[in-house]
Amino acid sequence: MSKKLYLISYGCQMNDYDSAKMVDVLSASHGYVRTQDPNEADLLLLNTCSVREKAQEKVFSELGRWRQWKQDGKDRIIGVGGCVASQEGEALAERQPLVDMVFGPQTLHRLPQMLEKTRETRKAVIDVTFPEIEKFDNLPEPRAEGVTAFVSIMEGCSKYCTFCVVPYTRGEEVSRPLDDVLLEIAQLADQGVREVTLLGQNVNAYRGRMGDTAETCDLALLINYVAQIPGIERIRYTTSHPAEFSDALIQAFADEPKLASYLHLPVQSGSDRILGMMKRGYSREQFLDKMRRVRQVRPDISLSSDFIVGFPSETEADFALTMDLIHQTGFDTAFSFVYSPRPGTPAANLRDGVSADEKHARLMLLQDTIRSYDEQFKRNLVGTTQRILVERPSRRDPTQMAGRTSHNRVVNFDAPAAVIGRFVDVRITEAMNNSLRGTLLTVEAPAA
């Protein structure tokens, strides 16, 4: 009988990617099969995120609920991975003795060895080191789960923004060699993947070694190479840093039709004073200039961003500059949060004079504004014909199919299941709260 793995994943798309790789690694080494029922699991894993406030408490609260499962099955193994594990290390196992394994984002490939060691010694095994790019050299061959796939092209971040824990939990920026990335994508394409999303904490800092030379490949050039892989018809990337959003990347939106008309570029604030305190490395005018130039070369692009509201000492004037930047740019999607201090970051030592009520009032105004731009963006799509990659049956109505536009908007429409995995032309007929509806027009011919 197969051993069962129960896994919960918090946080970003990088964590989703890492969780999928944990499943692949343990399937290859020990034959584990993932289950949605923790009661039947032999191994329980929690992949954690430390970006938001109280992340550690969320982890310990979840582990508290797992205590009964540990007691019910004495041989059950419990592991905690991800950024909270990287941050806490031995302290996590000391505070919660039911944990058998603590591993960081860079050591998930060592799970089979850690599993054997904790079974042998009956003691907690901890490995939260940063062994450069070793992880990718020790993962099983990629396995497609549908027609879209995430591909991690780099790890870590070297920007050290004053509010962010990522450099401390995932390490410095390390890029995968170009050949390794292209091989993985080609293998996924052979399994039917049509769209890839290139992942990195700071993906546009990618500098992959080219063959045996000293030359490196940047993200813009990588996009060009990926576009030439047979079967790959759409390319996305996330998450970018504005300081390294280069002229070459702007030009890529002009030159490469396979690059999706969607850009997520976290600005965090529209105030130069706050940007300086955050150590972001760019000014509001530099950011606005880049956004204007992107719109010039790709007028229909969907622009997305991240915002931190209520950073220590943020005034009404600072917040007004953020709102003005939103109006100038016309972001139609955003991830926005009230500032929360992260332990060990420089900003955690700053005096915070902004009241909780004021922070939340500002956040509501910002989110309402973004929502209005989102509604306008979707209304503008009504009546247009959009090229959709059909990914799955619709969640609400299995007789309908669902896929995404180049702008990353979900569209539901009547169609047979045979069109899954193919690109179709759909006329958008209605804008809903969280999706679009459309009418199928044409279907691409199946691959030979």
Tab-separated table of C-alpha atoms in Angstrom:
chain	number	residue	atom	x	y	z
A	1	MET	CA	0.000	0.000	0.000
A	2	SER	CA	1.301	3.474	-0.887
A	3	LYS	CA	2.401	5.777	1.882
A	4	LYS	CA	0.301	8.928	2.138
A	5	LEU	CA	1.511	12.544	2.328
A	6	TYR	CA	-0.645	15.404	3.615
A	7	LEU	CA	0.702	18.872	2.753
A	8	ILE	CA	-0.514	22.402	3.478
A	9	SER	CA	1.153	25.300	1.665
A	10	TYR	CA	0.958	28.982	2.626
A	11	GLY	CA	2.154	32.045	0.753
A	12	CYS	CA	3.490	32.881	-2.674
A	13	GLN	CA	3.734	31.081	-6.004
A	14	MET	CA	7.313	30.125	-5.158
A	15	ASN	CA	5.922	28.198	-2.190
A	16	ASP	CA	3.361	26.499	-4.444
A	17	TYR	CA	6.218	25.505	-6.746
A	18	ASP	CA	8.296	24.227	-3.816
A	19	SER	CA	5.334	22.231	-2.459
A	20	ALA	CA	4.866	20.512	-5.811
A	21	LYS	CA	8.572	19.632	-5.805
A	22	MET	CA	8.292	18.183	-2.258
A	23	VAL	CA	5.588	15.848	-3.535
A	24	ASP	CA	7.742	14.877	-6.537
A	25	VAL	CA	10.849	14.246	-4.404
A	26	LEU	CA	9.043	12.063	-1.863
A	27	SER	CA	7.134	10.206	-4.567
A	28	ALA	CA	10.403	9.343	-6.308
A	29	SER	CA	12.291	8.373	-3.132
A	30	HIS	CA	9.652	6.654	-0.983
A	31	GLY	CA	6.567	6.231	-3.161
A	32	TYR	CA	4.469	8.786	-1.258
A	33	VAL	CA	1.085	9.704	-2.707
A	34	ARG	CA	-0.536	12.990	-1.734
A	35	THR	CA	-3.823	12.851	0.185
A	36	GLN	CA	-6.346	15.483	1.214
A	37	ASP	CA	-7.222	13.519	4.368
A	38	PRO	CA	-4.719	14.057	7.202
A	39	ASN	CA	-6.186	11.120	9.119
A	40	GLU	CA	-4.769	8.649	6.603
A	41	ALA	CA	-1.380	10.351	6.217
A	42	ASP	CA	1.933	8.810	7.281
A	43	LEU	CA	3.759	12.102	6.697
A	44	LEU	CA	2.403	15.604	7.298
A	45	LEU	CA	4.215	18.653	5.901
A	46	LEU	CA	3.575	22.359	6.414
A	47	ASN	CA	5.196	24.731	3.882
A	48	THR	CA	5.253	28.140	5.546
A	49	CYS	CA	5.409	31.829	4.641
A	50	SER	CA	6.763	34.617	6.850
A	51	VAL	CA	5.881	37.684	4.784
A	52	ARG	CA	2.813	38.726	6.795
A	53	GLU	CA	2.426	39.518	10.488
A	54	LYS	CA	1.840	36.677	12.922
A	55	ALA	CA	3.067	34.111	10.393
A	56	GLN	CA	4.863	32.193	13.121
A	57	GLU	CA	1.745	32.088	15.294
A	58	LYS	CA	-0.272	30.790	12.346
A	59	VAL	CA	2.233	27.943	12.001
A	60	PHE	CA	2.160	27.013	15.681
A	61	SER	CA	-1.622	27.209	15.696
A	62	GLU	CA	-1.775	24.766	12.788
A	63	LEU	CA	0.732	22.467	14.473
A	64	GLY	CA	-1.437	22.525	17.596
A	65	ARG	CA	-4.250	21.051	15.522
A	66	TRP	CA	-1.855	18.377	14.252
A	67	ARG	CA	-0.941	17.219	17.767
A	68	GLN	CA	-3.840	14.769	17.903
A	69	TRP	CA	-2.816	13.174	14.602
A	70	LYS	CA	0.687	12.689	15.961
A	71	GLN	CA	-0.662	11.063	19.108
A	72	ASP	CA	-3.026	8.830	17.144
A	73	GLY	CA	-0.219	7.541	14.929
A	74	LYS	CA	3.081	7.234	16.789
A	75	ASP	CA	5.028	6.585	13.582
A	76	ARG	CA	3.656	9.643	11.819
A	77	ILE	CA	6.328	12.123	10.775
A	78	ILE	CA	5.667	15.867	10.879
A	79	GLY	CA	7.832	18.337	8.952
A	80	VAL	CA	7.831	22.123	8.684
A	81	GLY	CA	9.437	23.801	5.682
A	82	GLY	CA	9.517	27.210	4.026
A	83	CYS	CA	10.384	30.652	5.283
A	84	VAL	CA	9.167	30.386	8.898
A	85	ALA	CA	11.187	27.176	9.224
A	86	SER	CA	14.221	28.987	7.787
A	87	GLN	CA	13.742	31.867	10.223
A	88	GLU	CA	13.058	29.805	13.340
A	89	GLY	CA	15.386	26.827	12.812
A	90	GLU	CA	16.015	24.841	15.989
A	91	ALA	CA	13.727	27.121	17.999
A	92	LEU	CA	10.752	25.765	16.077
A	93	ALA	CA	11.454	22.159	17.079
A	94	GLU	CA	12.192	23.210	20.655
A	95	ARG	CA	8.915	25.097	20.967
A	96	GLN	CA	6.902	22.354	19.258
A	97	PRO	CA	8.478	18.937	20.062
A	98	LEU	CA	6.035	17.074	17.824
A	99	VAL	CA	7.987	18.400	14.794
A	100	ASP	CA	10.407	15.809	13.401
A	101	MET	CA	11.902	17.782	10.487
A	102	VAL	CA	12.641	21.478	9.959
A	103	PHE	CA	13.887	22.439	6.489
A	104	GLY	CA	14.299	25.638	4.493
A	105	PRO	CA	13.273	26.465	0.926
A	106	GLN	CA	16.773	25.570	-0.301
A	107	THR	CA	16.935	22.128	1.343
A	108	LEU	CA	13.629	20.522	0.376
A	109	HIS	CA	15.528	18.163	-1.956
A	110	ARG	CA	17.126	16.615	1.145
A	111	LEU	CA	13.756	15.503	2.523
A	112	PRO	CA	14.340	11.778	1.786
A	113	GLN	CA	17.581	11.761	3.781
A	114	MET	CA	16.024	13.797	6.594
A	115	LEU	CA	13.107	11.383	6.701
A	116	GLU	CA	15.397	8.373	7.075
A	117	LYS	CA	17.506	10.091	9.713
A	118	THR	CA	14.587	11.103	11.951
A	119	ARG	CA	13.154	7.590	11.722
A	120	GLU	CA	16.518	6.144	12.672
A	121	THR	CA	17.410	8.515	15.527
A	122	ARG	CA	13.878	9.386	16.724
A	123	LYS	CA	15.148	12.964	17.045
A	124	ALA	CA	14.290	16.166	15.197
A	125	VAL	CA	16.386	16.778	12.066
A	126	ILE	CA	17.037	20.419	11.154
A	127	ASP	CA	18.549	21.731	7.915
A	128	VAL	CA	17.931	25.384	7.047
A	129	THR	CA	21.178	26.045	5.185
A	130	PHE	CA	21.538	27.816	1.820
A	131	PRO	CA	23.397	25.349	-0.452
A	132	GLU	CA	23.345	27.601	-3.508
A	133	ILE	CA	21.696	25.975	-6.520
A	134	GLU	CA	22.089	22.374	-5.293
A	135	LYS	CA	18.316	22.002	-4.891
A	136	PHE	CA	17.627	22.079	-8.623
A	137	ASP	CA	20.395	19.595	-9.392
A	138	ASN	CA	18.744	17.035	-7.120
A	139	LEU	CA	15.076	17.292	-8.090
A	140	PRO	CA	13.292	14.632	-10.173
A	141	GLU	CA	12.487	15.412	-13.789
A	142	PRO	CA	9.627	17.913	-14.012
A	143	ARG	CA	6.109	16.502	-14.128
A	144	ALA	CA	3.334	18.466	-15.816
A	145	GLU	CA	0.001	18.796	-14.034
A	146	GLY	CA	-2.056	20.456	-16.718
A	147	VAL	CA	-1.320	22.802	-19.588
A	148	THR	CA	0.320	25.541	-17.502
A	149	ALA	CA	3.414	25.263	-15.314
A	150	PHE	CA	5.589	27.269	-12.945
A	151	VAL	CA	9.337	27.133	-13.572
A	152	SER	CA	11.669	28.534	-10.937
A	153	ILE	CA	14.602	30.246	-12.649
A	154	MET	CA	16.286	31.764	-9.594
A	155	GLU	CA	16.181	31.800	-5.804
A	156	GLY	CA	16.581	34.436	-3.129
A	157	CYS	CA	16.843	38.211	-3.135
A	158	SER	CA	19.738	40.611	-2.571
A	159	LYS	CA	17.758	43.861	-2.322
A	160	TYR	CA	17.345	43.949	1.492
A	161	CYS	CA	14.309	46.235	1.534
A	162	THR	CA	13.894	47.390	5.114
A	163	PHE	CA	10.478	45.734	5.593
A	164	CYS	CA	11.194	42.334	4.010
A	165	VAL	CA	12.409	39.016	5.447
A	166	VAL	CA	12.971	37.216	2.125
A	167	PRO	CA	16.775	37.750	1.925
A	168	TYR	CA	17.078	36.267	5.421
A	169	THR	CA	14.803	33.265	4.788
A	170	ARG	CA	15.648	32.394	1.174
A	171	GLY	CA	19.185	33.762	0.903
A	172	GLU	CA	20.932	35.864	-1.719
A	173	GLU	CA	20.026	35.846	-5.410
A	174	VAL	CA	21.215	32.715	-7.220
A	175	SER	CA	20.273	32.074	-10.859
A	176	ARG	CA	19.905	28.675	-12.504
A	177	PRO	CA	22.055	28.078	-15.608
A	178	LEU	CA	20.272	28.887	-18.870
A	179	ASP	CA	20.569	25.333	-20.232
A	180	ASP	CA	18.939	23.858	-17.116
A	181	VAL	CA	15.966	26.210	-17.378
A	182	LEU	CA	15.456	25.561	-21.081
A	183	LEU	CA	15.707	21.777	-20.588
A	184	GLU	CA	13.051	21.834	-17.869
A	185	ILE	CA	10.687	23.890	-20.022
A	186	ALA	CA	11.270	21.626	-23.041
A	187	GLN	CA	10.462	18.577	-20.897
A	188	LEU	CA	7.247	20.228	-19.719
A	189	ALA	CA	6.321	21.170	-23.288
A	190	ASP	CA	6.761	17.527	-24.312
A	191	GLN	CA	4.140	16.686	-21.649
A	192	GLY	CA	1.608	19.118	-23.087
A	193	VAL	CA	2.391	22.371	-21.267
A	194	ARG	CA	1.526	25.381	-23.416
A	195	GLU	CA	2.143	28.244	-20.953
A	196	VAL	CA	4.961	28.748	-18.458
A	197	THR	CA	5.375	31.251	-15.658
A	198	LEU	CA	9.014	32.024	-14.847
A	199	LEU	CA	9.403	32.395	-11.089
A	200	GLY	CA	11.816	34.178	-8.779
A	201	GLN	CA	11.686	36.360	-5.691
A	202	ASN	CA	13.232	39.013	-7.906
A	203	VAL	CA	12.820	37.375	-11.277
A	204	ASN	CA	14.144	40.224	-13.389
A	205	ALA	CA	17.501	39.988	-11.632
A	206	TYR	CA	18.000	36.656	-13.437
A	207	ARG	CA	21.541	36.207	-14.726
A	208	GLY	CA	21.906	32.586	-15.807
A	209	ARG	CA	25.237	31.191	-16.932
A	210	MET	CA	25.299	30.413	-20.669
A	211	GLY	CA	26.905	27.041	-21.324
A	212	ASP	CA	30.548	26.826	-20.256
A	213	THR	CA	31.184	30.500	-20.944
A	214	ALA	CA	31.499	33.411	-18.544
A	215	GLU	CA	28.570	35.111	-20.277
A	216	THR	CA	25.192	35.384	-18.614
A	217	CYS	CA	21.631	35.512	-19.904
A	218	ASP	CA	19.208	38.125	-18.565
A	219	LEU	CA	15.431	37.698	-18.298
A	220	ALA	CA	14.687	39.460	-21.598
A	221	LEU	CA	17.003	37.127	-23.499
A	222	LEU	CA	15.636	34.107	-21.616
A	223	ILE	CA	12.113	35.039	-22.732
A	224	ASN	CA	13.364	35.075	-26.311
A	225	TYR	CA	14.852	31.574	-25.932
A	226	VAL	CA	11.747	30.170	-24.213
A	227	ALA	CA	9.523	31.531	-26.986
A	228	GLN	CA	11.426	29.332	-29.460
A	229	ILE	CA	10.685	26.069	-27.604
A	230	PRO	CA	8.127	24.053	-29.633
A	231	GLY	CA	4.760	23.879	-27.898
A	232	ILE	CA	5.222	26.912	-25.653
A	233	GLU	CA	2.800	29.597	-26.801
A	234	ARG	CA	2.530	31.934	-23.810
A	235	ILE	CA	5.079	33.199	-21.268
A	236	ARG	CA	4.572	35.005	-17.962
A	237	TYR	CA	6.978	35.968	-15.170
A	238	THR	CA	6.740	37.048	-11.545
A	239	THR	CA	7.749	38.674	-9.223
A	240	SER	CA	9.737	41.649	-10.523
A	241	HIS	CA	11.569	44.493	-8.802
A	242	PRO	CA	11.132	47.953	-10.387
A	243	ALA	CA	14.815	48.843	-9.957
A	244	GLU	CA	15.743	46.063	-12.390
A	245	PHE	CA	12.820	46.386	-14.774
A	246	SER	CA	15.132	47.102	-17.685
A	247	ASP	CA	14.803	48.716	-21.096
A	248	ALA	CA	15.284	45.224	-22.570
A	249	LEU	CA	12.249	43.916	-20.661
A	250	ILE	CA	10.155	46.849	-21.857
A	251	GLN	CA	11.291	46.093	-25.400
A	252	ALA	CA	10.310	42.437	-24.930
A	253	PHE	CA	6.674	43.538	-24.654
A	254	ALA	CA	7.085	45.192	-28.044
A	255	ASP	CA	8.957	42.353	-29.758
A	256	GLU	CA	7.672	39.062	-28.333
A	257	PRO	CA	3.986	38.252	-28.970
A	258	LYS	CA	4.180	35.136	-26.774
A	259	LEU	CA	4.894	37.338	-23.736
A	260	ALA	CA	1.545	37.764	-21.976
A	261	SER	CA	-0.045	41.225	-21.737
A	262	TYR	CA	0.262	41.236	-17.971
A	263	LEU	CA	2.893	42.760	-15.716
A	264	HIS	CA	3.109	42.500	-11.936
A	265	LEU	CA	5.555	45.145	-10.705
A	266	PRO	CA	5.392	45.875	-6.945
A	267	VAL	CA	5.836	49.603	-6.253
A	268	GLN	CA	4.833	49.541	-2.519
A	269	SER	CA	4.440	53.337	-2.229
A	270	GLY	CA	4.120	56.448	-4.377
A	271	SER	CA	6.076	58.660	-1.980
A	272	ASP	CA	9.799	59.205	-2.570
A	273	ARG	CA	10.298	59.702	1.164
A	274	ILE	CA	8.700	56.343	1.995
A	275	LEU	CA	10.446	54.597	-0.903
A	276	GLY	CA	13.736	55.867	0.520
A	277	MET	CA	12.875	54.574	3.986
A	278	MET	CA	11.979	51.229	2.415
A	279	LYS	CA	15.321	51.187	0.547
A	280	ARG	CA	13.586	50.383	-2.727
A	281	GLY	CA	16.238	51.894	-5.009
A	282	TYR	CA	14.009	53.920	-7.365
A	283	SER	CA	11.946	57.109	-7.347
A	284	ARG	CA	8.270	57.534	-8.133
A	285	GLU	CA	9.134	59.353	-11.365
A	286	GLN	CA	11.439	56.539	-12.477
A	287	PHE	CA	8.637	54.049	-11.833
A	288	LEU	CA	6.024	56.158	-13.633
A	289	ASP	CA	8.351	56.577	-16.614
A	290	LYS	CA	8.725	52.810	-16.946
A	291	MET	CA	4.970	52.321	-16.753
A	292	ARG	CA	4.370	54.944	-19.447
A	293	ARG	CA	6.872	53.251	-21.734
A	294	VAL	CA	5.332	49.803	-21.199
A	295	ARG	CA	1.897	51.169	-22.107
A	296	GLN	CA	3.347	52.739	-25.246
A	297	VAL	CA	4.618	49.401	-26.577
A	298	ARG	CA	1.721	47.246	-25.252
A	299	PRO	CA	-1.363	49.506	-24.913
A	300	ASP	CA	-3.731	46.732	-23.779
A	301	ILE	CA	-1.467	45.509	-20.955
A	302	SER	CA	-2.909	44.680	-17.526
A	303	LEU	CA	-0.798	46.275	-14.789
A	304	SER	CA	-0.632	44.813	-11.300
A	305	SER	CA	1.286	45.896	-8.209
A	306	ASP	CA	1.852	45.492	-4.456
A	307	PHE	CA	1.213	48.236	-1.904
A	308	ILE	CA	2.133	48.602	1.760
A	309	VAL	CA	-0.183	51.045	3.516
A	310	GLY	CA	0.734	52.714	6.797
A	311	PHE	CA	4.507	52.226	6.693
A	312	PRO	CA	5.988	53.847	9.836
A	313	SER	CA	5.607	57.670	9.688
A	314	GLU	CA	3.504	57.574	6.488
A	315	THR	CA	1.612	60.875	6.391
A	316	GLU	CA	-1.591	61.812	4.606
A	317	ALA	CA	0.588	63.542	2.015
A	318	ASP	CA	2.643	60.362	1.480
A	319	PHE	CA	-0.513	58.315	1.050
A	320	ALA	CA	-1.969	60.913	-1.348
A	321	LEU	CA	1.138	60.449	-3.522
A	322	THR	CA	0.487	56.703	-3.588
A	323	MET	CA	-3.113	57.287	-4.669
A	324	ASP	CA	-1.936	59.742	-7.338
A	325	LEU	CA	0.514	57.141	-8.672
A	326	ILE	CA	-2.338	54.605	-8.878
A	327	HIS	CA	-4.459	57.067	-10.857
A	328	GLN	CA	-1.587	57.898	-13.191
A	329	THR	CA	-0.743	54.261	-13.817
A	330	GLY	CA	-4.241	52.779	-13.788
A	331	PHE	CA	-3.384	49.549	-11.983
A	332	ASP	CA	-6.264	47.126	-12.450
A	333	THR	CA	-4.992	44.487	-10.006
A	334	ALA	CA	-3.090	44.787	-6.740
A	335	PHE	CA	-2.081	42.998	-3.574
A	336	SER	CA	-2.286	45.516	-0.753
A	337	PHE	CA	-1.672	45.189	2.970
A	338	VAL	CA	-1.391	47.243	6.110
A	339	TYR	CA	2.264	47.386	7.153
A	340	SER	CA	3.257	44.752	9.684
A	341	PRO	CA	6.748	44.684	11.240
A	342	ARG	CA	8.763	41.559	10.508
A	343	PRO	CA	11.202	40.471	13.235
A	344	GLY	CA	14.824	41.018	12.291
A	345	THR	CA	14.156	43.621	9.600
A	346	PRO	CA	15.421	47.231	9.937
A	347	ALA	CA	11.908	48.698	9.638
A	348	ALA	CA	10.812	46.750	12.722
A	349	ASN	CA	12.831	49.242	14.783
A	350	LEU	CA	11.062	52.306	13.362
A	351	ARG	CA	8.531	54.209	15.430
A	352	ASP	CA	5.045	53.666	14.095
A	353	GLY	CA	2.894	56.728	14.676
A	354	VAL	CA	0.066	55.830	12.282
A	355	SER	CA	-3.062	54.605	14.104
A	356	ALA	CA	-4.600	51.258	13.188
A	357	ASP	CA	-7.872	52.967	12.259
A	358	GLU	CA	-6.077	55.344	9.892
A	359	LYS	CA	-4.145	52.503	8.272
A	360	HIS	CA	-7.301	50.532	7.607
A	361	ALA	CA	-9.161	53.578	6.273
A	362	ARG	CA	-6.324	54.190	3.808
A	363	LEU	CA	-6.250	50.537	2.812
A	364	MET	CA	-9.994	50.508	2.111
A	365	LEU	CA	-9.704	53.611	-0.081
A	366	LEU	CA	-6.800	52.117	-2.021
A	367	GLN	CA	-8.552	48.777	-2.535
A	368	ASP	CA	-11.805	50.454	-3.613
A	369	THR	CA	-9.854	52.475	-6.178
A	370	ILE	CA	-8.065	49.431	-7.594
A	371	ARG	CA	-11.414	47.618	-7.725
A	372	SER	CA	-12.891	50.420	-9.819
A	373	TYR	CA	-10.004	50.177	-12.303
A	374	ASP	CA	-10.454	46.398	-12.406
A	375	GLU	CA	-14.151	46.772	-13.211
A	376	GLN	CA	-13.345	49.307	-15.923
A	377	PHE	CA	-10.684	47.017	-17.399
A	378	LYS	CA	-13.122	44.092	-17.549
A	379	ARG	CA	-15.884	46.253	-19.053
A	380	ASN	CA	-13.459	47.308	-21.788
A	381	LEU	CA	-12.947	43.644	-22.681
A	382	VAL	CA	-16.671	43.075	-23.309
A	383	GLY	CA	-17.241	42.844	-27.052
A	384	THR	CA	-13.600	42.010	-27.813
A	385	THR	CA	-12.239	38.686	-29.028
A	386	GLN	CA	-9.654	37.155	-26.709
A	387	ARG	CA	-7.239	34.262	-27.214
A	388	ILE	CA	-7.781	31.858	-24.317
A	389	LEU	CA	-5.729	28.856	-23.219
A	390	VAL	CA	-8.355	26.358	-22.041
A	391	GLU	CA	-7.142	24.962	-18.715
A	392	ARG	CA	-10.021	23.049	-17.103
A	393	PRO	CA	-13.781	22.687	-16.690
A	394	SER	CA	-15.458	25.672	-15.034
A	395	ARG	CA	-15.698	25.302	-11.254
A	396	ARG	CA	-19.350	26.364	-11.172
A	397	ASP	CA	-20.569	24.518	-14.239
A	398	PRO	CA	-18.636	21.460	-15.469
A	399	THR	CA	-20.347	21.714	-18.871
A	400	GLN	CA	-18.448	24.951	-19.406
A	401	MET	CA	-14.709	25.362	-19.880
A	402	ALA	CA	-12.413	27.903	-18.240
A	403	GLY	CA	-9.176	29.544	-19.259
A	404	ARG	CA	-7.308	32.818	-18.994
A	405	THR	CA	-6.774	35.722	-21.316
A	406	SER	CA	-3.314	37.082	-21.962
A	407	HIS	CA	-4.233	39.688	-19.290
A	408	ASN	CA	-4.625	36.893	-16.696
A	409	ARG	CA	-8.443	37.171	-16.537
A	410	VAL	CA	-10.461	33.962	-16.126
A	411	VAL	CA	-13.135	33.393	-18.795
A	412	ASN	CA	-15.950	30.783	-18.634
A	413	PHE	CA	-17.706	29.672	-21.829
A	414	ASP	CA	-19.667	26.765	-23.323
A	415	ALA	CA	-17.366	24.245	-24.994
A	416	PRO	CA	-16.622	20.492	-25.043
A	417	ALA	CA	-13.880	19.100	-22.779
A	418	ALA	CA	-11.925	18.173	-25.916
A	419	VAL	CA	-10.700	21.777	-26.176
A	420	ILE	CA	-8.728	21.583	-22.873
A	421	GLY	CA	-5.085	22.277	-23.636
A	422	ARG	CA	-5.806	24.212	-26.812
A	423	PHE	CA	-5.966	27.905	-27.584
A	424	VAL	CA	-9.386	29.213	-28.593
A	425	ASP	CA	-10.836	32.542	-29.644
A	426	VAL	CA	-13.655	33.688	-27.364
A	427	ARG	CA	-15.851	36.750	-27.713
A	428	ILE	CA	-16.288	38.338	-24.267
A	429	THR	CA	-19.998	38.886	-23.540
A	430	GLU	CA	-20.178	39.742	-19.836
A	431	ALA	CA	-17.975	40.992	-16.982
A	432	MET	CA	-18.638	39.325	-13.613
A	433	ASN	CA	-17.141	40.139	-10.200
A	434	ASN	CA	-14.281	37.653	-10.415
A	435	SER	CA	-14.375	36.433	-13.999
A	436	LEU	CA	-15.630	36.982	-17.529
A	437	ARG	CA	-18.136	35.120	-19.673
A	438	GLY	CA	-17.785	34.546	-23.361
A	439	THR	CA	-18.869	32.747	-26.522
A	440	LEU	CA	-16.557	30.298	-28.291
A	441	LEU	CA	-15.660	31.403	-31.816
A	442	THR	CA	-12.795	29.266	-33.105
A	443	VAL	CA	-10.523	26.467	-31.856
A	444	GLU	CA	-6.935	25.948	-32.930
A	445	ALA	CA	-6.204	22.729	-34.790
A	446	PRO	CA	-4.885	19.920	-32.558
A	447	ALA	CA	-1.130	19.371	-32.562
A	448	ALA	CA	0.064	16.965	-35.205
